[in-house]
XYZ file of C-alpha atoms in Angstrom:
573
model
C 130.605 -13.940 134.880
C 128.196 -15.890 136.900
C 126.094 -13.669 138.371
C 124.668 -12.448 134.716
C 125.117 -15.483 133.582
C 122.076 -16.265 136.511
C 120.041 -13.031 135.428
C 119.371 -14.169 132.093
C 119.013 -17.872 132.431
C 115.966 -16.741 134.652
C 115.030 -14.496 131.590
C 114.764 -17.015 129.822
C 112.712 -19.422 132.455
C 110.782 -15.981 132.654
C 109.688 -16.429 129.020
C 109.304 -20.057 128.947
C 107.249 -19.519 131.885
C 105.415 -16.748 130.319
C 104.960 -18.624 127.408
C 103.467 -21.937 128.131
C 100.761 -20.470 130.752
C 99.598 -18.172 127.971
C 99.565 -20.714 125.529
C 96.488 -21.814 127.754
C 94.926 -19.295 128.044
C 94.995 -18.704 123.964
C 94.118 -22.141 122.993
C 90.579 -21.695 125.601
C 89.492 -17.945 124.997
C 86.296 -18.751 126.344
C 86.771 -20.875 128.850
C 85.741 -19.703 132.061
C 85.781 -21.418 135.863
C 83.025 -21.590 138.340
C 84.934 -18.880 141.224
C 86.559 -16.427 138.482
C 82.551 -15.427 137.671
C 81.977 -14.405 141.649
C 85.279 -13.167 141.299
C 84.210 -10.601 138.663
C 81.005 -10.369 139.978
C 82.515 -9.288 142.843
C 85.451 -6.788 141.153
C 82.666 -5.236 139.332
C 80.876 -4.371 143.145
C 84.240 -2.191 143.885
C 82.945 2.017 142.884
C 85.651 4.516 142.651
C 83.602 7.489 144.101
C 82.126 4.700 146.555
C 85.205 4.468 149.235
C 83.344 2.453 151.211
C 83.007 -0.404 148.251
C 87.051 -0.416 147.852
C 87.147 -2.782 151.713
C 83.553 -4.456 152.033
C 84.160 -7.127 148.988
C 82.081 -10.358 149.251
C 83.608 -13.944 150.293
C 86.988 -12.178 151.488
C 88.009 -11.935 147.667
C 89.099 -8.757 148.772
C 92.951 -7.799 147.455
C 91.888 -10.285 144.555
C 88.712 -7.881 143.506
C 90.900 -4.815 143.880
C 93.817 -6.418 141.758
C 91.267 -6.824 138.984
C 89.931 -3.495 139.439
C 92.597 -1.831 138.719
C 92.966 -4.053 135.483
C 89.608 -3.447 134.179
C 90.274 0.203 134.852
C 93.607 0.262 132.935
C 91.967 -1.827 129.469
C 87.786 -3.236 130.358
C 85.427 -4.687 132.386
C 85.359 -8.323 130.285
C 86.722 -11.842 131.964
C 89.240 -12.651 129.639
C 91.324 -9.509 131.204
C 90.836 -11.141 134.623
C 92.225 -14.685 133.324
C 95.065 -12.601 131.351
C 95.577 -10.524 135.554
C 96.508 -14.765 136.877
C 99.263 -15.356 134.355
C 100.724 -12.151 135.879
C 100.111 -13.686 138.851
C 101.460 -17.152 138.296
C 104.760 -15.866 136.053
C 105.155 -13.437 139.733
C 105.183 -16.737 141.553
C 107.861 -17.624 139.214
C 110.026 -14.463 139.972
C 108.930 -14.869 143.584
C 109.887 -18.780 143.694
C 113.838 -18.001 142.045
C 114.514 -14.250 144.331
C 113.207 -16.958 147.638
C 115.420 -19.633 146.653
C 118.503 -17.163 145.288
C 118.437 -15.623 148.895
C 118.826 -19.659 150.217
C 120.638 -20.845 147.500
C 122.338 -18.881 146.198
C 121.689 -17.489 141.564
C 121.506 -20.666 139.872
C 119.834 -22.148 142.999
C 117.219 -19.468 142.286
C 117.465 -20.281 138.420
C 116.435 -24.242 139.242
C 113.592 -22.967 141.622
C 112.035 -20.522 138.718
C 112.722 -23.408 136.911
C 110.887 -25.943 138.986
C 107.909 -23.615 138.884
C 107.470 -22.625 135.234
C 107.351 -25.993 134.179
C 104.871 -27.006 137.614
C 101.753 -28.473 135.593
C 99.567 -27.934 138.389
C 100.855 -24.772 138.815
C 100.213 -24.058 134.771
C 96.969 -25.911 134.704
C 95.658 -23.242 136.840
C 97.389 -19.670 135.473
C 94.583 -18.905 133.348
C 91.314 -20.185 135.934
C 90.994 -16.787 136.409
C 90.302 -16.779 140.069
C 92.648 -16.156 143.451
C 95.094 -19.321 144.179
C 97.570 -17.152 141.935
C 98.011 -14.012 144.157
C 97.046 -16.741 147.450
C 101.028 -17.881 146.759
C 102.641 -15.811 145.826
C 101.475 -13.592 148.719
C 102.154 -16.404 151.350
C 105.867 -16.944 150.002
C 106.635 -13.471 150.529
C 104.673 -13.576 153.925
C 107.167 -16.409 154.950
C 110.202 -14.823 153.665
C 109.683 -11.520 155.484
C 109.146 -13.980 158.603
C 112.239 -16.129 158.287
C 115.356 -14.244 156.273
C 115.260 -11.605 158.674
C 117.981 -8.556 157.343
C 119.842 -7.853 160.099
C 120.774 -4.557 162.219
C 117.586 -3.061 164.429
C 117.636 0.781 162.320
C 115.700 -1.616 160.067
C 113.063 -3.895 162.417
C 110.029 -1.136 161.918
C 110.309 -0.982 158.051
C 110.537 -4.744 158.749
C 107.308 -5.677 161.084
C 105.663 -3.294 159.229
C 106.144 -4.844 155.943
C 104.796 -8.411 157.720
C 101.694 -6.892 158.473
C 100.892 -5.765 155.735
C 101.628 -9.374 154.249
C 100.185 -11.039 156.749
C 96.694 -9.428 156.783
C 96.524 -9.229 152.652
C 97.002 -12.802 153.435
C 94.096 -12.645 155.667
C 92.081 -10.875 153.292
C 92.595 -13.170 149.986
C 91.013 -15.787 152.461
C 90.192 -15.535 155.837
C 89.844 -19.426 156.162
C 93.727 -18.825 156.036
C 93.335 -17.337 160.543
C 94.844 -20.840 162.135
C 97.391 -20.853 159.802
C 98.719 -17.127 160.142
C 98.533 -17.741 163.123
C 100.984 -21.389 163.599
C 103.260 -19.619 161.138
C 103.387 -16.752 163.589
C 104.431 -18.997 166.605
C 106.842 -20.621 164.825
C 108.456 -17.443 163.931
C 108.252 -16.533 167.562
C 110.329 -19.569 168.007
C 112.789 -20.152 165.838
C 113.712 -16.248 165.637
C 114.017 -14.197 168.507
C 114.053 -11.243 166.129
C 110.485 -11.470 166.777
C 110.537 -11.470 170.815
C 112.662 -7.476 170.440
C 109.423 -4.963 170.227
C 110.602 -2.452 168.035
C 109.468 -5.202 165.702
C 106.340 -7.540 166.540
C 104.378 -4.205 167.764
C 104.543 -2.708 164.445
C 103.826 -5.856 162.704
C 100.591 -6.236 164.933
C 99.656 -2.445 164.395
C 99.383 -2.091 160.831
C 97.425 -5.631 160.739
C 95.393 -3.759 162.642
C 94.877 -0.808 161.643
C 94.151 -2.183 158.089
C 91.291 -4.501 160.547
C 90.046 -1.187 162.061
C 89.483 0.210 158.557
C 88.088 -2.816 156.720
C 85.649 -3.741 158.876
C 83.396 0.411 159.683
C 83.655 0.367 155.867
C 81.611 -3.249 155.773
C 79.538 -2.360 158.294
C 78.311 1.212 156.624
C 78.268 -0.967 153.277
C 76.377 -3.859 154.334
C 75.488 -3.208 157.824
C 77.929 -6.091 158.842
C 81.280 -5.695 159.902
C 82.295 -9.682 159.412
C 80.223 -9.445 155.794
C 83.978 -10.286 153.845
C 84.623 -13.083 155.901
C 82.904 -16.251 154.057
C 79.809 -17.558 156.296
C 78.440 -19.903 153.872
C 81.698 -21.875 154.893
C 81.158 -22.085 158.141
C 77.638 -24.024 157.153
C 76.965 -27.665 155.331
C 74.223 -29.718 154.148
C 76.624 -33.001 155.451
C 74.025 -35.892 154.813
C 73.334 -34.592 151.774
C 75.748 -34.134 149.692
C 77.231 -37.790 149.587
C 79.674 -37.074 146.432
C 82.138 -36.058 149.827
C 82.156 -39.088 151.321
C 85.518 -39.655 149.651
C 87.383 -36.411 151.509
C 88.865 -37.178 155.272
C 86.975 -35.573 157.381
C 83.729 -35.607 155.766
C 80.917 -37.979 156.871
C 81.035 -41.970 156.702
C 78.765 -44.425 155.069
C 77.486 -44.681 158.667
C 76.987 -41.302 159.620
C 74.632 -40.705 156.379
C 72.461 -44.399 156.931
C 71.911 -42.948 160.504
C 70.289 -39.356 159.404
C 68.413 -37.385 157.050
C 68.827 -38.248 153.359
C 68.457 -33.355 153.463
C 69.420 -32.468 156.719
C 69.295 -28.853 158.002
C 72.413 -27.166 157.928
C 74.582 -27.219 160.733
C 77.930 -25.115 161.418
C 81.444 -26.913 161.452
C 81.524 -26.871 165.073
C 78.727 -28.400 165.817
C 79.619 -31.070 163.376
C 83.661 -31.305 164.634
C 82.607 -30.949 168.627
C 80.063 -32.695 169.081
C 78.546 -34.877 166.686
C 82.140 -36.031 165.410
C 83.821 -35.599 168.714
C 87.091 -34.092 168.813
C 89.106 -37.903 169.145
C 88.029 -38.601 165.829
C 88.363 -35.193 164.356
C 92.367 -35.527 165.385
C 91.909 -38.250 163.986
C 90.485 -37.490 160.038
C 92.873 -34.101 159.742
C 95.697 -36.772 160.727
C 94.620 -38.647 158.017
C 93.672 -35.900 155.588
C 97.391 -35.068 156.380
C 98.887 -38.591 155.593
C 97.190 -38.947 152.226
C 98.889 -35.410 151.346
C 102.035 -36.211 152.743
C 102.109 -39.872 150.304
C 100.013 -39.518 148.009
C 101.420 -36.093 146.835
C 102.902 -34.075 148.613
C 105.435 -36.553 148.738
C 105.518 -37.026 144.386
C 105.418 -34.281 143.316
C 101.572 -32.732 144.141
C 100.886 -36.446 142.400
C 99.687 -40.207 143.232
C 102.005 -42.608 144.224
C 99.352 -45.541 144.095
C 98.896 -44.548 140.358
C 101.407 -45.371 138.019
C 105.046 -46.339 139.043
C 106.021 -43.332 135.999
C 104.373 -40.524 138.189
C 107.063 -39.941 141.028
C 108.865 -37.460 139.119
C 112.307 -36.248 140.310
C 110.895 -33.228 141.878
C 108.770 -35.226 144.890
C 112.127 -37.167 145.399
C 114.513 -34.012 145.753
C 111.408 -32.652 148.452
C 111.879 -35.463 150.490
C 115.318 -35.616 150.700
C 115.121 -31.947 151.468
C 112.613 -32.934 154.468
C 115.044 -34.317 155.718
C 117.997 -32.156 155.554
C 116.210 -29.079 157.009
C 115.048 -31.447 160.157
C 118.537 -32.625 160.899
C 119.780 -29.051 159.819
C 116.713 -27.876 162.681
C 115.460 -25.282 160.362
C 111.827 -26.521 160.908
C 110.129 -23.655 159.323
C 110.582 -24.704 155.816
C 109.175 -28.439 155.724
C 106.367 -27.679 158.468
C 105.257 -24.700 156.290
C 103.405 -26.404 153.206
C 101.240 -29.143 156.505
C 100.699 -25.253 158.723
C 99.445 -23.580 155.260
C 96.542 -26.403 155.056
C 95.661 -26.508 158.448
C 92.197 -24.622 157.577
C 91.580 -26.478 154.634
C 93.031 -30.347 155.059
C 89.352 -31.452 155.769
C 88.799 -31.050 152.653
C 91.268 -32.262 150.530
C 90.163 -34.577 148.065
C 92.608 -37.669 146.346
C 90.593 -39.007 143.105
C 91.039 -36.813 139.928
C 92.845 -33.958 141.981
C 89.294 -31.721 142.434
C 90.635 -29.101 144.870
C 93.880 -29.424 144.041
C 93.092 -24.869 144.019
C 92.881 -25.166 148.657
C 96.359 -26.722 148.841
C 98.118 -24.342 145.339
C 99.815 -23.073 147.597
C 102.010 -25.308 149.362
C 103.799 -26.464 145.768
C 105.940 -23.334 145.948
C 107.195 -24.996 149.237
C 107.939 -28.397 147.604
C 109.599 -26.536 145.271
C 111.949 -24.792 148.121
C 112.777 -27.939 149.774
C 113.558 -29.352 146.214
C 115.740 -26.966 145.872
C 117.643 -26.711 149.005
C 118.698 -30.568 148.243
C 119.056 -29.712 144.560
C 122.245 -28.079 145.492
C 123.425 -29.801 148.663
C 123.698 -32.673 145.729
C 126.228 -30.797 143.454
C 127.587 -29.636 146.330
C 128.188 -33.098 147.733
C 129.344 -33.698 143.689
C 131.979 -31.065 143.393
C 133.987 -32.192 146.276
C 134.358 -35.922 145.406
C 138.326 -36.248 143.941
C 138.097 -37.936 140.659
C 136.263 -36.532 137.810
C 135.374 -40.155 137.068
C 132.834 -39.592 139.874
C 132.453 -36.173 139.171
C 131.318 -36.047 135.475
C 129.022 -39.295 135.154
C 126.893 -36.822 137.948
C 126.884 -33.985 135.917
C 125.639 -35.150 132.729
C 122.922 -35.365 134.422
C 121.770 -32.077 134.573
C 121.070 -32.541 130.666
C 118.607 -34.782 131.211
C 116.556 -32.621 133.689
C 116.582 -29.954 131.599
C 115.065 -31.881 128.840
C 112.720 -34.267 131.002
C 109.659 -32.696 132.234
C 111.250 -33.192 136.484
C 107.961 -32.779 137.712
C 106.637 -36.235 135.657
C 103.448 -36.030 134.575
C 101.016 -34.955 132.282
C 99.169 -31.948 132.114
C 95.606 -33.457 131.399
C 95.489 -35.921 134.488
C 95.816 -32.544 136.622
C 92.693 -30.824 135.683
C 90.448 -33.049 133.666
C 88.024 -31.062 133.500
C 87.444 -28.033 132.203
C 84.043 -26.906 132.947
C 83.005 -23.174 131.499
C 80.488 -21.960 128.506
C 81.757 -23.583 125.288
C 82.036 -21.576 121.906
C 80.149 -23.572 119.921
C 76.825 -25.809 120.337
C 77.239 -29.702 121.289
C 75.248 -31.587 119.200
C 74.105 -34.962 119.825
C 71.856 -37.674 118.831
C 68.572 -39.057 120.297
C 65.533 -37.543 121.824
C 67.064 -34.796 122.704
C 67.009 -31.651 123.243
C 64.694 -31.797 126.199
C 62.918 -29.075 126.514
C 62.566 -26.472 130.140
C 60.292 -24.135 130.302
C 60.857 -21.493 126.983
C 64.657 -20.694 128.091
C 66.442 -23.910 128.823
C 67.567 -26.865 126.694
C 69.189 -29.473 127.628
C 71.238 -30.818 124.389
C 72.728 -33.801 125.523
C 74.147 -35.937 127.917
C 77.313 -38.247 128.310
C 78.438 -40.673 131.137
C 82.419 -41.959 132.148
C 83.148 -43.955 134.313
C 86.550 -42.015 136.485
C 89.946 -44.023 136.722
C 93.395 -43.191 137.975
C 94.751 -40.067 138.404
C 90.555 -38.962 136.725
C 91.139 -40.207 133.988
C 87.523 -40.967 131.627
C 87.607 -44.256 130.730
C 84.410 -45.477 128.235
C 81.055 -45.859 129.648
C 80.484 -49.335 129.777
C 82.867 -50.358 131.745
C 82.242 -51.571 135.314
C 82.374 -49.794 137.903
C 83.897 -50.853 141.776
C 82.634 -50.072 145.231
C 84.732 -47.256 145.822
C 85.074 -45.597 142.387
C 83.055 -42.753 140.310
C 81.590 -41.603 137.346
C 80.838 -38.338 135.604
C 77.665 -37.193 134.302
C 78.341 -34.433 131.493
C 75.214 -31.990 130.561
C 75.345 -29.883 128.004
C 72.718 -26.871 127.939
C 72.032 -24.164 126.206
C 69.642 -21.231 126.737
C 67.154 -20.025 124.575
C 66.835 -16.725 125.559
C 67.266 -14.814 128.417
C 65.744 -15.792 131.716
C 64.048 -13.402 134.198
C 65.244 -14.917 137.344
C 67.701 -17.084 139.232
C 66.888 -21.046 139.154
C 68.727 -23.669 139.836
C 69.088 -27.459 138.933
C 69.810 -31.011 140.651
C 70.640 -34.443 138.980
C 70.440 -37.490 141.534
C 70.232 -41.329 141.638
C 67.236 -42.578 142.139
C 65.687 -46.156 142.210
C 62.839 -48.327 143.253
C 62.262 -48.246 147.418
C 65.127 -46.330 148.639
C 63.766 -42.865 146.499
C 66.894 -40.379 146.031
C 70.285 -40.444 146.977
C 73.359 -38.819 145.575
C 74.129 -35.713 144.333
C 71.628 -33.218 146.475
C 73.328 -30.003 145.692
C 72.658 -27.476 143.546
C 73.474 -26.271 140.252
C 74.609 -24.965 138.089
C 77.949 -25.176 137.950
C 78.371 -26.078 141.712
C 76.091 -23.595 142.169
C 78.425 -20.605 141.340
C 76.540 -19.375 137.366
C 73.198 -18.625 137.953
C 71.303 -19.223 135.004
C 69.582 -15.107 135.462
C 73.143 -14.111 134.387
C 72.936 -17.044 131.202
C 73.112 -14.790 127.718
C 71.243 -15.764 125.279
C 72.727 -18.239 122.964
C 75.449 -19.328 125.707
C 75.964 -22.913 125.572
C 77.265 -24.689 128.965
C 79.499 -28.127 129.450
C 77.887 -28.879 133.503
C 79.827 -31.885 135.448
C 78.030 -34.553 138.370
C 80.721 -36.330 139.869
C 79.176 -39.510 141.633
C 80.830 -42.442 143.946
C 79.939 -45.854 143.849
C 79.765 -46.674 148.036
C 78.422 -50.420 149.462
C 75.604 -49.156 151.051
C 73.313 -48.445 147.459
C 71.687 -51.688 146.932
C 71.874 -53.987 144.285
C 68.580 -52.757 140.851
C 67.619 -51.059 138.412
C 68.589 -46.977 139.195
C 68.037 -43.734 136.801
C 69.726 -40.713 136.890
C 66.986 -37.722 137.588
C 66.984 -34.052 136.087
C 65.469 -31.153 137.798
C 64.482 -27.755 136.658
C 63.409 -25.125 139.953
C 62.863 -21.789 139.759
C 64.266 -20.273 136.332
C 61.077 -18.276 134.849
C 59.336 -21.704 135.018
C 55.519 -21.589 137.670
C 56.979 -25.187 139.062
C 59.419 -27.467 139.539
C 59.927 -30.043 136.543
C 61.551 -33.175 135.701
C 63.077 -35.199 132.915
C 64.622 -38.803 132.770
C 68.675 -39.296 131.104
C 68.607 -42.426 131.251
C 68.765 -45.802 133.433
C 71.322 -48.077 134.402
C 72.268 -50.914 137.033
C 73.388 -51.202 139.832
C 75.285 -54.256 140.469
C 75.336 -56.787 143.950
C 78.930 -55.019 143.776
C 78.659 -52.257 143.334
C 79.687 -52.313 139.559
C 77.746 -49.993 136.685
C 76.833 -51.362 133.345
C 75.495 -48.446 130.967
C 73.351 -50.326 128.585
């Protein structure tokens, strides 16, 4: 009876989670995440009659591109179908986490874990984005389960090894920068599970992994003349000195490093930056600081900021920390370490303010849920073991409160406050706008906003203190199709200092080229600035320039002027 009731509860939770995610899709059908456009092009580049195209996919998008290509073949080639496919993956993640928790904590533990995933604001907010993170999270949870929940007996060892090898390759091809995390996780499995020292289990896993790799490498060579075309090589080269907006992130340049180098420098490799410029001791310190911020500011509070508001500390965060303590007490290291291992390749890009890079550590959320479920089930056992109804009944009566209230205790809009992408209607703004950038591009207007705690916007006339940020929103329209690629830059400018601030190409962080804009499209783009102590006081201008896009030369327009105060406070006129 209990098992049947748990299955019905799980089914209702799946429906509940699906409705929450589909509602986001239907409420904004025209939205396109900047990264989803690249995923769409990668899937469209796969051709049924060209087998090499099945494995030669740009930027390590292979598994997700194949998934999208199947959806397109079954339905139609539209971005909305790709977003719907992500919704399906997000709903699937609910079932996968519930299934894994059920094996660890029983039927109702699985139900509890599924409910936490279904109601997670972060997972709901990203469920309709049309990017690979939900698939990546699903694959990691499945791989973790197969690595540390081994079937009994040696008769299934070969099949188990094959599954692990296949899942590991899918994780690797989904995000190539997961190779470090895969190595560390494999080492943990080797140390903590003696079964992985058996040849009949480990050899099939390695054989399948490298056999699949030997299929991918020749296919990339045959199609692109580069066996490592699927590797995201762009991430190995960074214009560190040009991107001042990165300076709130552990691992990125400090103000002194920026001041001592050119404003627009030559690309350097990550190996050169970390190994030669910083040195490995300083690099280790910055990576450690990134992990500390992740633990204290986010993971400890259910992926929220601890210092934002007292009511942001959710039940999930408290249970997660208790789960970590319980697992360490039981000397089971793999689950508490898993979220931090998953971030091994991306922790240096971790950003605290605004939640903009939550996708980099979205895969850690299911493991926080598993830890919270472990703690909740242990607490339930303690409650039921208490003698006397006068103790058990009040504690058990708290359960309905957990079901009715949001256990994450978090407002959805504060997690992902920015929805960047095409809009269905033009934006009407007064003033001297629109500004024309040739016969095709038109800037219809702009908006300046200060960014407060948790990414909340505030009115633009407030003062900005050192270390805080402001947001520039640009409203573009495409008057006619643009024949060639182009880019625009938005930057700050001061007399005597020159240009500073954001210098990287746009639109949409370079992920939606203007020559892909159809006639009549309306775009909202957002550029984030950080006010830092090294900028002197004075009159500061914001300018936007366009280069290429059918223009004979570069064209610039000034948007507005504001005063930068001595204490790095900004007052908008």
